Short mmCIF file of C-alpha atoms and ligand atoms in Angstrom, two decimals:
data_model
loop_
_atom_site.label_atom_id
_atom_site.label_comp_id
_atom_site.label_asym_id
_atom_site.label_seq_id
_atom_site.Cartn_x
_atom_site.Cartn_y
_atom_site.Cartn_z
CA MET P 1 0.00 0.00 0.00
CA ASP P 2 1.42 3.42 -0.86
CA PHE P 3 1.19 6.47 1.39
CA GLN P 4 -1.72 8.17 -0.42
CA THR P 5 -3.79 4.97 -0.54
CA ALA P 6 -3.16 4.45 3.19
CA LEU P 7 -4.29 7.98 4.06
CA THR P 8 -7.38 7.80 1.85
CA SER P 9 -8.35 4.39 3.22
CA LEU P 10 -8.89 5.81 6.73
CA PHE P 11 -11.77 7.80 5.30
CA MET P 12 -13.34 4.81 3.46
CA PRO P 13 -15.58 2.16 5.07
CA ASP P 14 -13.38 -0.74 3.88
CA GLY P 15 -10.22 0.88 5.25
CA ARG P 16 -11.84 1.58 8.59
CA LEU P 17 -12.75 -2.10 9.02
CA ASP P 18 -9.05 -2.79 9.59
CA PRO P 19 -7.04 0.46 9.75
CA TYR P 20 -3.85 -1.18 11.07
CA PRO P 21 -2.09 -1.87 7.71
CA ALA P 22 -2.70 1.78 6.75
CA TYR P 23 -1.38 2.98 10.12
CA ASP P 24 1.85 1.01 9.48
CA VAL P 25 2.36 2.76 6.15
CA LEU P 26 1.66 6.21 7.61
CA ARG P 27 3.91 5.65 10.64
CA ALA P 28 6.73 4.39 8.42
CA HIS P 29 6.32 7.60 6.38
CA ALA P 30 6.79 9.86 9.44
CA PRO P 31 5.91 10.20 13.14
CA ALA P 32 3.98 13.32 12.06
CA PHE P 33 3.22 14.77 8.63
CA ASP P 34 0.93 17.40 7.13
CA THR P 35 -1.36 17.08 4.13
CA PRO P 36 -2.09 19.68 1.40
CA ASP P 37 -5.29 20.77 3.20
CA GLY P 38 -3.16 21.75 6.22
CA ARG P 39 -4.08 18.92 8.60
CA TRP P 40 -1.34 17.18 10.59
CA PHE P 41 -1.41 13.47 11.44
CA VAL P 42 0.53 12.02 14.38
CA THR P 43 1.37 8.33 14.18
CA SER P 44 4.17 7.35 16.59
CA HIS P 45 3.80 6.37 20.24
CA ALA P 46 6.60 8.66 21.43
CA LEU P 47 5.25 11.77 19.72
CA THR P 48 1.63 11.00 20.68
CA SER P 49 2.56 10.64 24.36
CA ARG P 50 4.59 13.82 24.28
CA LEU P 51 2.07 15.97 22.41
CA LEU P 52 -0.91 14.92 24.55
CA ARG P 53 0.98 16.25 27.57
CA ASP P 54 2.09 19.49 25.92
CA PRO P 55 0.25 22.52 27.38
CA GLY P 56 0.82 24.29 24.05
CA LEU P 57 -1.88 22.18 22.42
CA ARG P 58 -5.57 22.91 22.85
CA VAL P 59 -8.89 21.20 22.18
CA ALA P 60 -11.56 22.88 20.04
CA ASP P 61 -13.74 24.78 22.51
CA ALA P 62 -16.95 26.84 22.38
CA ALA P 63 -15.15 29.88 20.90
CA ASP P 64 -13.73 27.72 18.07
CA TYR P 65 -17.16 26.24 17.38
CA ASP P 66 -18.61 29.77 17.20
CA GLY P 67 -16.07 30.38 14.44
CA PHE P 68 -16.67 27.35 12.25
CA TRP P 69 -20.24 26.37 13.17
CA PRO P 70 -22.13 29.41 14.51
CA THR P 71 -25.38 27.47 15.06
CA TRP P 72 -23.84 24.60 17.06
CA ARG P 73 -25.83 25.49 20.19
CA ASP P 74 -29.03 24.62 18.31
CA ASN P 75 -28.00 20.94 18.43
CA ARG P 76 -28.31 20.18 22.13
CA GLY P 77 -26.33 16.95 21.76
CA VAL P 78 -23.37 18.84 20.32
CA ALA P 79 -23.82 21.69 22.81
CA SER P 80 -23.72 19.42 25.83
CA ILE P 81 -20.37 17.98 24.75
CA VAL P 82 -18.84 21.27 23.59
CA LEU P 83 -19.72 22.86 26.93
CA SER P 84 -18.25 19.92 28.88
CA MET P 85 -14.66 19.59 30.13
CA LEU P 86 -13.76 17.45 27.10
CA GLN P 87 -13.94 20.57 24.91
CA THR P 88 -12.73 23.19 27.38
CA ASN P 89 -9.22 24.59 27.76
CA ALA P 90 -7.28 25.89 30.76
CA PRO P 91 -7.95 27.74 33.00
CA ASP P 92 -11.65 26.69 32.94
CA HIS P 93 -10.73 23.09 32.19
CA THR P 94 -8.40 22.92 35.19
CA ARG P 95 -11.11 24.25 37.51
CA VAL P 96 -13.94 22.01 36.24
CA ARG P 97 -11.74 18.93 36.05
CA ARG P 98 -10.62 19.53 39.65
CA ALA P 99 -14.24 19.67 40.84
CA ALA P 100 -15.16 16.52 38.92
CA ALA P 101 -12.05 14.57 39.98
CA ALA P 102 -12.67 15.46 43.63
CA THR P 103 -16.06 13.72 43.45
CA PHE P 104 -15.27 10.85 41.03
CA THR P 105 -12.70 9.38 43.40
CA ALA P 106 -10.83 6.06 43.47
CA ARG P 107 -12.92 5.14 46.53
CA ARG P 108 -16.17 5.75 44.67
CA VAL P 109 -14.97 3.60 41.77
CA ALA P 110 -13.75 0.79 44.04
CA ALA P 111 -17.14 0.79 45.78
CA LEU P 112 -18.75 -0.10 42.43
CA ARG P 113 -17.00 -3.48 42.19
CA ASP P 114 -19.93 -5.41 43.68
CA VAL P 115 -22.44 -3.46 41.61
CA ILE P 116 -20.50 -4.34 38.45
CA ALA P 117 -20.21 -8.02 39.42
CA GLY P 118 -23.92 -8.18 40.34
CA GLN P 119 -25.08 -6.58 37.09
CA ALA P 120 -22.67 -8.72 35.04
CA GLU P 121 -23.94 -11.91 36.72
CA ASP P 122 -27.56 -10.98 36.03
CA LEU P 123 -26.77 -10.33 32.37
CA VAL P 124 -24.94 -13.66 32.03
CA LYS P 125 -27.81 -15.55 33.65
CA ALA P 126 -30.26 -13.93 31.23
CA MET P 127 -28.11 -14.61 28.16
CA PRO P 128 -29.80 -16.98 25.68
CA ALA P 129 -27.89 -19.96 24.23
CA GLU P 130 -27.50 -18.03 20.97
CA ALA P 131 -26.98 -14.35 21.63
CA ASP P 132 -25.60 -11.14 20.25
CA PHE P 133 -22.94 -10.38 22.86
CA MET P 134 -23.25 -6.63 22.21
CA THR P 135 -26.99 -6.53 22.95
CA ALA P 136 -26.94 -9.09 25.73
CA PHE P 137 -23.89 -7.83 27.63
CA ALA P 138 -21.59 -5.18 26.16
CA TYR P 139 -24.26 -2.45 25.86
CA PRO P 140 -26.26 -2.99 29.05
CA LEU P 141 -23.34 -3.37 31.49
CA PRO P 142 -21.62 0.04 31.06
CA ILE P 143 -24.87 1.98 30.95
CA GLY P 144 -26.18 0.11 33.99
CA VAL P 145 -22.98 0.92 35.89
CA ILE P 146 -23.02 4.62 34.94
CA CYS P 147 -26.67 4.84 35.98
CA ALA P 148 -25.77 3.28 39.35
CA LEU P 149 -22.86 5.75 39.67
CA LEU P 150 -25.08 8.74 38.91
CA GLY P 151 -28.03 7.44 40.95
CA ILE P 152 -30.47 7.01 38.04
CA PRO P 153 -33.37 4.86 39.24
CA GLU P 154 -33.64 1.35 37.77
CA SER P 155 -36.95 2.15 36.05
CA ASP P 156 -35.42 5.01 34.00
CA ARG P 157 -32.45 3.00 32.73
CA PRO P 158 -33.87 1.64 29.44
CA TRP P 159 -34.92 5.20 28.54
CA PHE P 160 -31.44 6.39 29.40
CA ARG P 161 -29.71 3.71 27.41
CA GLN P 162 -31.42 4.71 24.15
CA ARG P 163 -30.75 8.42 24.66
CA ALA P 164 -27.10 7.82 25.58
CA ALA P 165 -26.65 5.64 22.49
CA ASP P 166 -28.21 8.33 20.26
CA LEU P 167 -26.07 11.03 21.81
CA THR P 168 -22.82 9.16 21.05
CA ALA P 169 -23.14 10.32 17.41
CA VAL P 170 -21.67 13.67 18.49
CA LEU P 171 -18.31 11.99 19.18
CA GLU P 172 -18.18 10.79 15.56
CA PRO P 173 -17.21 13.08 12.68
CA ILE P 174 -18.74 10.66 10.16
CA SER P 175 -22.22 10.61 11.74
CA THR P 176 -25.11 11.08 9.31
CA GLU P 177 -27.58 13.98 9.39
CA GLU P 178 -30.25 11.69 10.80
CA GLU P 179 -27.87 10.51 13.56
CA MET P 180 -27.10 14.13 14.43
CA ARG P 181 -30.83 14.92 14.56
CA LEU P 182 -31.36 12.06 17.00
CA ALA P 183 -28.39 13.30 19.05
CA ASP P 184 -30.10 16.71 19.29
CA VAL P 185 -33.32 15.11 20.55
CA ALA P 186 -31.35 12.94 23.01
CA GLY P 187 -29.38 15.99 24.21
CA ARG P 188 -32.61 17.89 24.92
CA ASP P 189 -34.21 14.93 26.71
CA LEU P 190 -31.14 14.27 28.83
CA GLU P 191 -30.69 17.93 29.77
CA ASP P 192 -34.34 18.07 30.88
CA TYR P 193 -33.91 14.85 32.85
CA PHE P 194 -30.73 16.04 34.58
CA ILE P 195 -32.30 19.44 35.40
CA GLY P 196 -35.01 17.52 37.25
CA LEU P 197 -32.50 15.20 38.92
CA ILE P 198 -30.29 18.10 40.02
CA ALA P 199 -33.29 19.87 41.60
CA GLU P 200 -34.29 16.65 43.33
CA ARG P 201 -30.76 16.03 44.72
CA GLN P 202 -30.44 19.65 45.88
CA GLY P 203 -33.31 19.01 48.25
CA ASN P 204 -32.54 15.41 49.01
CA PRO P 205 -28.85 14.45 48.60
CA GLN P 206 -27.95 10.77 48.20
CA GLU P 207 -24.67 8.84 48.15
CA ASP P 208 -24.40 9.11 44.34
CA LEU P 209 -22.03 11.08 42.09
CA THR P 210 -24.84 13.42 40.98
CA SER P 211 -25.35 14.55 44.59
CA ALA P 212 -21.59 15.05 45.04
CA LEU P 213 -21.40 17.18 41.88
CA VAL P 214 -24.50 19.14 42.93
CA ALA P 215 -22.75 19.88 46.25
CA ALA P 216 -19.60 21.03 44.39
CA ALA P 217 -21.74 23.35 42.24
CA ALA P 218 -23.13 25.05 45.36
CA ASP P 219 -19.98 27.17 44.93
CA GLU P 220 -20.53 28.82 41.51
CA ALA P 221 -16.85 29.79 41.45
CA ALA P 222 -15.90 26.08 41.48
CA LEU P 223 -18.52 24.74 39.07
CA THR P 224 -21.34 26.73 37.44
CA GLY P 225 -24.83 25.33 36.95
CA ALA P 226 -24.28 25.13 33.17
CA GLU P 227 -21.00 23.26 33.69
CA LEU P 228 -22.66 20.84 36.10
CA LEU P 229 -25.33 20.00 33.54
CA ALA P 230 -22.96 19.60 30.59
CA ASN P 231 -20.56 17.39 32.54
CA LEU P 232 -23.30 15.12 33.84
CA VAL P 233 -24.30 14.50 30.23
CA LEU P 234 -20.62 14.01 29.32
CA LEU P 235 -20.13 11.30 31.95
CA LEU P 236 -23.01 9.40 30.46
CA VAL P 237 -21.86 9.64 26.90
CA ALA P 238 -18.08 9.33 27.44
CA GLY P 239 -18.37 6.21 29.54
CA PHE P 240 -20.89 4.26 27.50
CA GLU P 241 -19.97 3.14 24.00
CA THR P 242 -16.24 3.35 24.75
CA THR P 243 -16.58 0.73 27.49
CA THR P 244 -19.08 -1.26 25.42
CA ASN P 245 -16.46 -1.53 22.71
CA LEU P 246 -13.75 -2.63 25.13
CA LEU P 247 -16.04 -5.43 26.34
CA GLY P 248 -17.03 -6.54 22.82
CA THR P 249 -13.54 -6.35 21.35
CA GLY P 250 -12.01 -7.96 24.41
CA ILE P 251 -14.28 -10.99 24.42
CA ALA P 252 -13.74 -11.49 20.68
CA ILE P 253 -9.96 -11.42 21.25
CA LEU P 254 -10.28 -14.04 24.01
CA LEU P 255 -12.64 -16.34 22.14
CA GLU P 256 -10.38 -16.25 19.08
CA ARG P 257 -7.49 -17.41 21.34
CA PRO P 258 -8.86 -20.27 23.49
CA GLU P 259 -5.49 -21.03 25.12
CA LEU P 260 -5.20 -17.43 26.36
CA ALA P 261 -8.82 -17.50 27.53
CA ASP P 262 -8.05 -20.70 29.49
CA ARG P 263 -5.14 -18.98 31.23
CA LEU P 264 -7.32 -16.09 32.33
CA ARG P 265 -10.09 -18.45 33.46
CA ALA P 266 -7.58 -20.32 35.61
CA ASP P 267 -5.97 -17.16 37.00
CA PRO P 268 -8.30 -14.12 37.24
CA ASP P 269 -5.41 -12.11 38.71
CA LEU P 270 -4.13 -11.84 35.14
CA ALA P 271 -7.16 -9.68 34.24
CA PRO P 272 -5.42 -6.28 34.59
CA ALA P 273 -2.62 -7.30 32.19
CA TYR P 274 -5.13 -8.76 29.72
CA VAL P 275 -7.26 -5.60 29.80
CA GLU P 276 -4.25 -3.31 29.21
CA GLU P 277 -3.24 -5.41 26.22
CA MET P 278 -6.81 -5.37 24.87
CA LEU P 279 -6.82 -1.57 25.13
CA ARG P 280 -3.51 -1.43 23.27
CA TYR P 281 -4.30 -4.05 20.65
CA ASP P 282 -7.62 -2.60 19.48
CA SER P 283 -8.20 0.80 21.07
CA PRO P 284 -11.90 1.69 21.59
CA VAL P 285 -11.02 5.31 20.80
CA GLN P 286 -8.90 5.48 17.64
CA LEU P 287 -8.08 9.16 17.43
CA THR P 288 -8.36 12.57 19.02
CA SER P 289 -7.81 16.15 17.81
CA ARG P 290 -5.81 19.14 18.99
CA SER P 291 -4.56 22.43 17.54
CA THR P 292 -1.73 24.91 18.09
CA THR P 293 -2.02 28.66 18.51
CA GLU P 294 1.74 29.34 18.47
CA PRO P 295 4.57 27.50 16.67
CA LEU P 296 5.37 24.46 18.81
CA ASP P 297 8.69 22.66 19.15
CA ALA P 298 7.56 19.02 19.20
CA GLY P 299 11.08 17.62 19.65
CA ASP P 300 13.24 15.54 17.29
CA GLY P 301 13.60 18.53 14.97
CA LEU P 302 9.85 18.88 14.34
CA THR P 303 8.19 22.30 14.65
CA LEU P 304 4.44 22.53 14.28
CA PRO P 305 3.28 25.88 12.84
CA ALA P 306 0.77 28.16 14.56
CA GLY P 307 -2.80 27.15 13.68
CA ALA P 308 -1.92 23.50 12.96
CA GLU P 309 -4.92 21.15 13.21
CA LEU P 310 -3.78 17.76 14.51
CA THR P 311 -5.32 14.32 14.21
CA ILE P 312 -3.56 12.14 16.76
CA LEU P 313 -3.93 8.49 15.75
CA LEU P 314 -4.07 6.70 19.12
CA GLY P 315 -4.70 3.37 17.39
CA ALA P 316 -1.51 3.80 15.32
CA ALA P 317 0.57 4.81 18.36
CA ASN P 318 -0.56 1.66 20.18
CA ARG P 319 0.83 -0.53 17.37
CA ASP P 320 4.12 1.33 17.01
CA PRO P 321 6.89 -1.30 16.64
CA ALA P 322 9.40 1.14 18.18
CA ARG P 323 7.44 0.91 21.44
CA TYR P 324 5.89 -2.58 21.19
CA PRO P 325 7.92 -5.40 19.60
CA ASP P 326 5.74 -7.55 17.31
CA PRO P 327 2.90 -5.01 17.73
CA HIS P 328 0.24 -6.93 15.79
CA ARG P 329 0.39 -9.84 18.22
CA PHE P 330 -1.96 -9.89 21.22
CA ASP P 331 0.40 -10.64 24.09
CA PRO P 332 -0.77 -10.07 27.68
CA ASP P 333 2.73 -10.95 28.92
CA ARG P 334 4.12 -7.64 27.69
CA THR P 335 5.46 -5.51 30.51
CA ASN P 336 4.89 -1.78 30.93
CA ILE P 337 2.11 -1.69 28.32
CA GLN P 338 0.77 1.83 28.99
CA PRO P 339 -1.36 2.26 25.86
CA VAL P 340 -2.51 5.75 24.86
CA SER P 341 -6.12 4.53 24.58
CA PHE P 342 -7.27 6.82 27.41
CA GLY P 343 -5.38 9.80 25.99
CA GLY P 344 -2.86 11.62 28.16
CA GLY P 345 -2.10 14.92 29.86
CA ALA P 346 -4.80 17.33 31.06
CA HIS P 347 -7.70 15.52 29.34
CA TYR P 348 -6.60 12.00 30.34
CA CYS P 349 -9.79 9.94 30.64
CA LEU P 350 -11.44 10.68 33.97
CA GLY P 351 -13.26 7.35 33.82
CA ALA P 352 -10.23 5.15 33.08
CA PRO P 353 -10.24 3.47 36.54
CA LEU P 354 -13.94 2.65 36.15
CA ALA P 355 -13.57 1.32 32.58
CA ARG P 356 -10.63 -0.85 33.68
CA LEU P 357 -12.52 -2.17 36.70
CA GLU P 358 -15.58 -3.10 34.63
CA ALA P 359 -13.45 -5.02 32.15
CA GLN P 360 -11.31 -6.67 34.85
CA VAL P 361 -14.45 -7.91 36.61
CA ALA P 362 -16.38 -8.85 33.47
CA PHE P 363 -13.92 -11.07 31.57
CA PRO P 364 -13.05 -13.62 34.30
CA LEU P 365 -16.72 -13.73 35.30
CA LEU P 366 -17.86 -14.41 31.72
CA LEU P 367 -15.24 -17.13 31.21
CA THR P 368 -16.08 -18.85 34.50
CA MET P 369 -19.86 -18.64 34.33
CA LEU P 370 -19.94 -19.52 30.61
CA PRO P 371 -17.12 -22.07 30.11
CA ARG P 372 -18.45 -22.96 26.65
CA LEU P 373 -18.86 -19.40 25.40
CA SER P 374 -17.72 -19.25 21.77
CA LEU P 375 -17.98 -17.03 18.73
CA ALA P 376 -20.62 -17.81 16.12
CA THR P 377 -20.54 -16.53 12.54
CA GLY P 378 -21.87 -13.13 11.51
CA ALA P 379 -19.79 -10.66 13.53
CA GLU P 380 -19.95 -7.15 12.09
CA ARG P 381 -18.03 -4.04 13.01
CA ARG P 382 -19.67 -0.65 13.30
CA ASP P 383 -18.44 1.70 10.61
CA ARG P 384 -16.89 4.37 12.79
CA LEU P 385 -13.83 6.58 12.51
CA VAL P 386 -13.30 7.34 16.21
CA LEU P 387 -15.12 4.68 18.26
CA ARG P 388 -13.95 1.25 17.17
CA GLY P 389 -16.06 -1.78 18.01
CA TYR P 390 -18.61 -4.35 16.92
CA ALA P 391 -22.17 -3.68 15.79
CA THR P 392 -23.05 -7.34 16.36
CA LEU P 393 -21.02 -10.17 17.85
CA PRO P 394 -22.96 -13.46 17.71
CA VAL P 395 -21.96 -16.01 20.38
CA THR P 396 -23.19 -19.35 21.65
CA THR P 397 -23.11 -20.25 25.32
CA THR P 398 -23.65 -24.05 25.29
C1 HEM S 1 -11.81 11.49 28.18
C2 HEM S 1 -11.20 7.06 26.31
C3 HEM S 1 -14.36 5.24 29.52
C4 HEM S 1 -15.22 9.70 31.17
C5 HEM S 1 -11.35 10.43 27.45
C6 HEM S 1 -10.31 10.53 26.44
C7 HEM S 1 -10.16 9.29 25.90
C8 HEM S 1 -11.08 8.40 26.57
C9 HEM S 1 -9.20 8.89 24.78
C10 HEM S 1 -9.50 11.78 26.10
C11 HEM S 1 -9.99 12.45 24.87
C12 HEM S 1 -9.04 13.54 24.44
O1 HEM S 1 -7.96 13.73 25.02
O2 HEM S 1 -9.36 14.23 23.47
C13 HEM S 1 -12.02 6.18 27.02
C14 HEM S 1 -12.05 4.75 26.80
C15 HEM S 1 -12.95 4.24 27.71
C16 HEM S 1 -13.46 5.36 28.49
C17 HEM S 1 -11.23 4.00 25.76
C18 HEM S 1 -13.37 2.82 27.93
C19 HEM S 1 -12.67 1.76 27.59
C20 HEM S 1 -14.84 6.28 30.29
C21 HEM S 1 -15.75 6.16 31.41
C22 HEM S 1 -16.02 7.42 31.84
C23 HEM S 1 -15.24 8.34 31.02
C24 HEM S 1 -16.29 4.85 31.95
C25 HEM S 1 -16.91 7.91 32.96
C26 HEM S 1 -17.97 7.31 33.40
C27 HEM S 1 -14.37 10.55 30.50
C28 HEM S 1 -14.34 11.99 30.72
C29 HEM S 1 -13.37 12.51 29.86
C30 HEM S 1 -12.82 11.38 29.12
C31 HEM S 1 -15.21 12.77 31.71
C32 HEM S 1 -12.98 13.98 29.69
C33 HEM S 1 -11.77 14.30 30.53
C34 HEM S 1 -11.26 15.71 30.30
O3 HEM S 1 -11.55 16.32 29.27
O4 HEM S 1 -10.57 16.23 31.21
N1 HEM S 1 -11.79 9.13 27.51
N2 HEM S 1 -12.88 6.51 28.03
N3 HEM S 1 -14.54 7.61 30.09
N4 HEM S 1 -13.45 10.22 29.53
FE1 HEM S 1 -13.08 8.36 28.87
#
């Protein structure tokens, strides 16, 4: 494959099915390169790690959206994400992130272990002999866990799941007009719901994360009401399909490698290493974007110009042979894996400990409760540029 074919293939459905050969060609071309339309692509692990941590890079925020899409606020799905910490720069980002991190603590995540195990067990028990793993397990578990985290009552969860799924379109540059319309509707519905929940928790605080964030927002200087709302919606959308894809991709990797699945079944303590390697091998988030305002010395003789728009290919960095020998092999015995799948620097995934815990609990439990779980034919990937995963993953349990 030549360089131009590799670059073009990332923007074609067939290329997106398996982007890894194209990533190899692009990475061999350069750790970073620009294209005639002025966009920069970053492909190497070293440069990706360094740039994500560089305070000279920024995310597109509300002011940028005003410039290139003046009516963005009319789509409430887009607005909720643009107004969240994901699309906010310092100093506001630092302040909001501090408030959120102070409530979404390691202790709160650890306390969810039994909730995760309980929900996972219920889903396994309800799984038919022939099932779509995505529908039966990978979708309901993350949304159920986020709802428990936020204190959404059981009866509202199916409603939530559909809205959260519709809203995910805003994380995808290749979403269709119809998908964006549904994201707008979902954004409106979810904002209305959270406005009600916030009012309820103001009067009657519970042990949940919503109540903790509501308490933080009592000090407007720490977290404004608008920021509270946008970041509640963000938690729902950022933690859903990403984790779903880790669960779907991870189980497919295991079931394609029965000897490795047997090892994990026999020794659940291996789960953290397996999950890190799953994240590296087939990252649920394939890319992220940044830009420069000033010329930036990126090291190794590379200077990015002011106004450079960057596409950072996390999926390519995770298969960089300079960092991971034999990168296309799934090998949970690697040491010091540290994939860039959760990003890095100021915007490093706030939910990474929760996503890891869900996966570390789910895989050993699935293998033990369903010793005959195997892949059936008919698996299909979703055609996505950013969020990589399966649309359907047929399995049999007997
Ligand atoms: C940010 C990946 C699960 C909440 C991010 C970013 C990545 C990512 C790559 C950084 C984006 C950037 O720098 O542009 C993932 C993956 C997950 C996952 C692969 C699952 C396997 C979760 C969960 C939650 C969550 C479970 C919460 C319930 C967030 C939040 C941010 C974020 C709030 C924004 C942080 C900030 O801007 O400061 N995630 N995520 N994520 N993620 Fe996750």
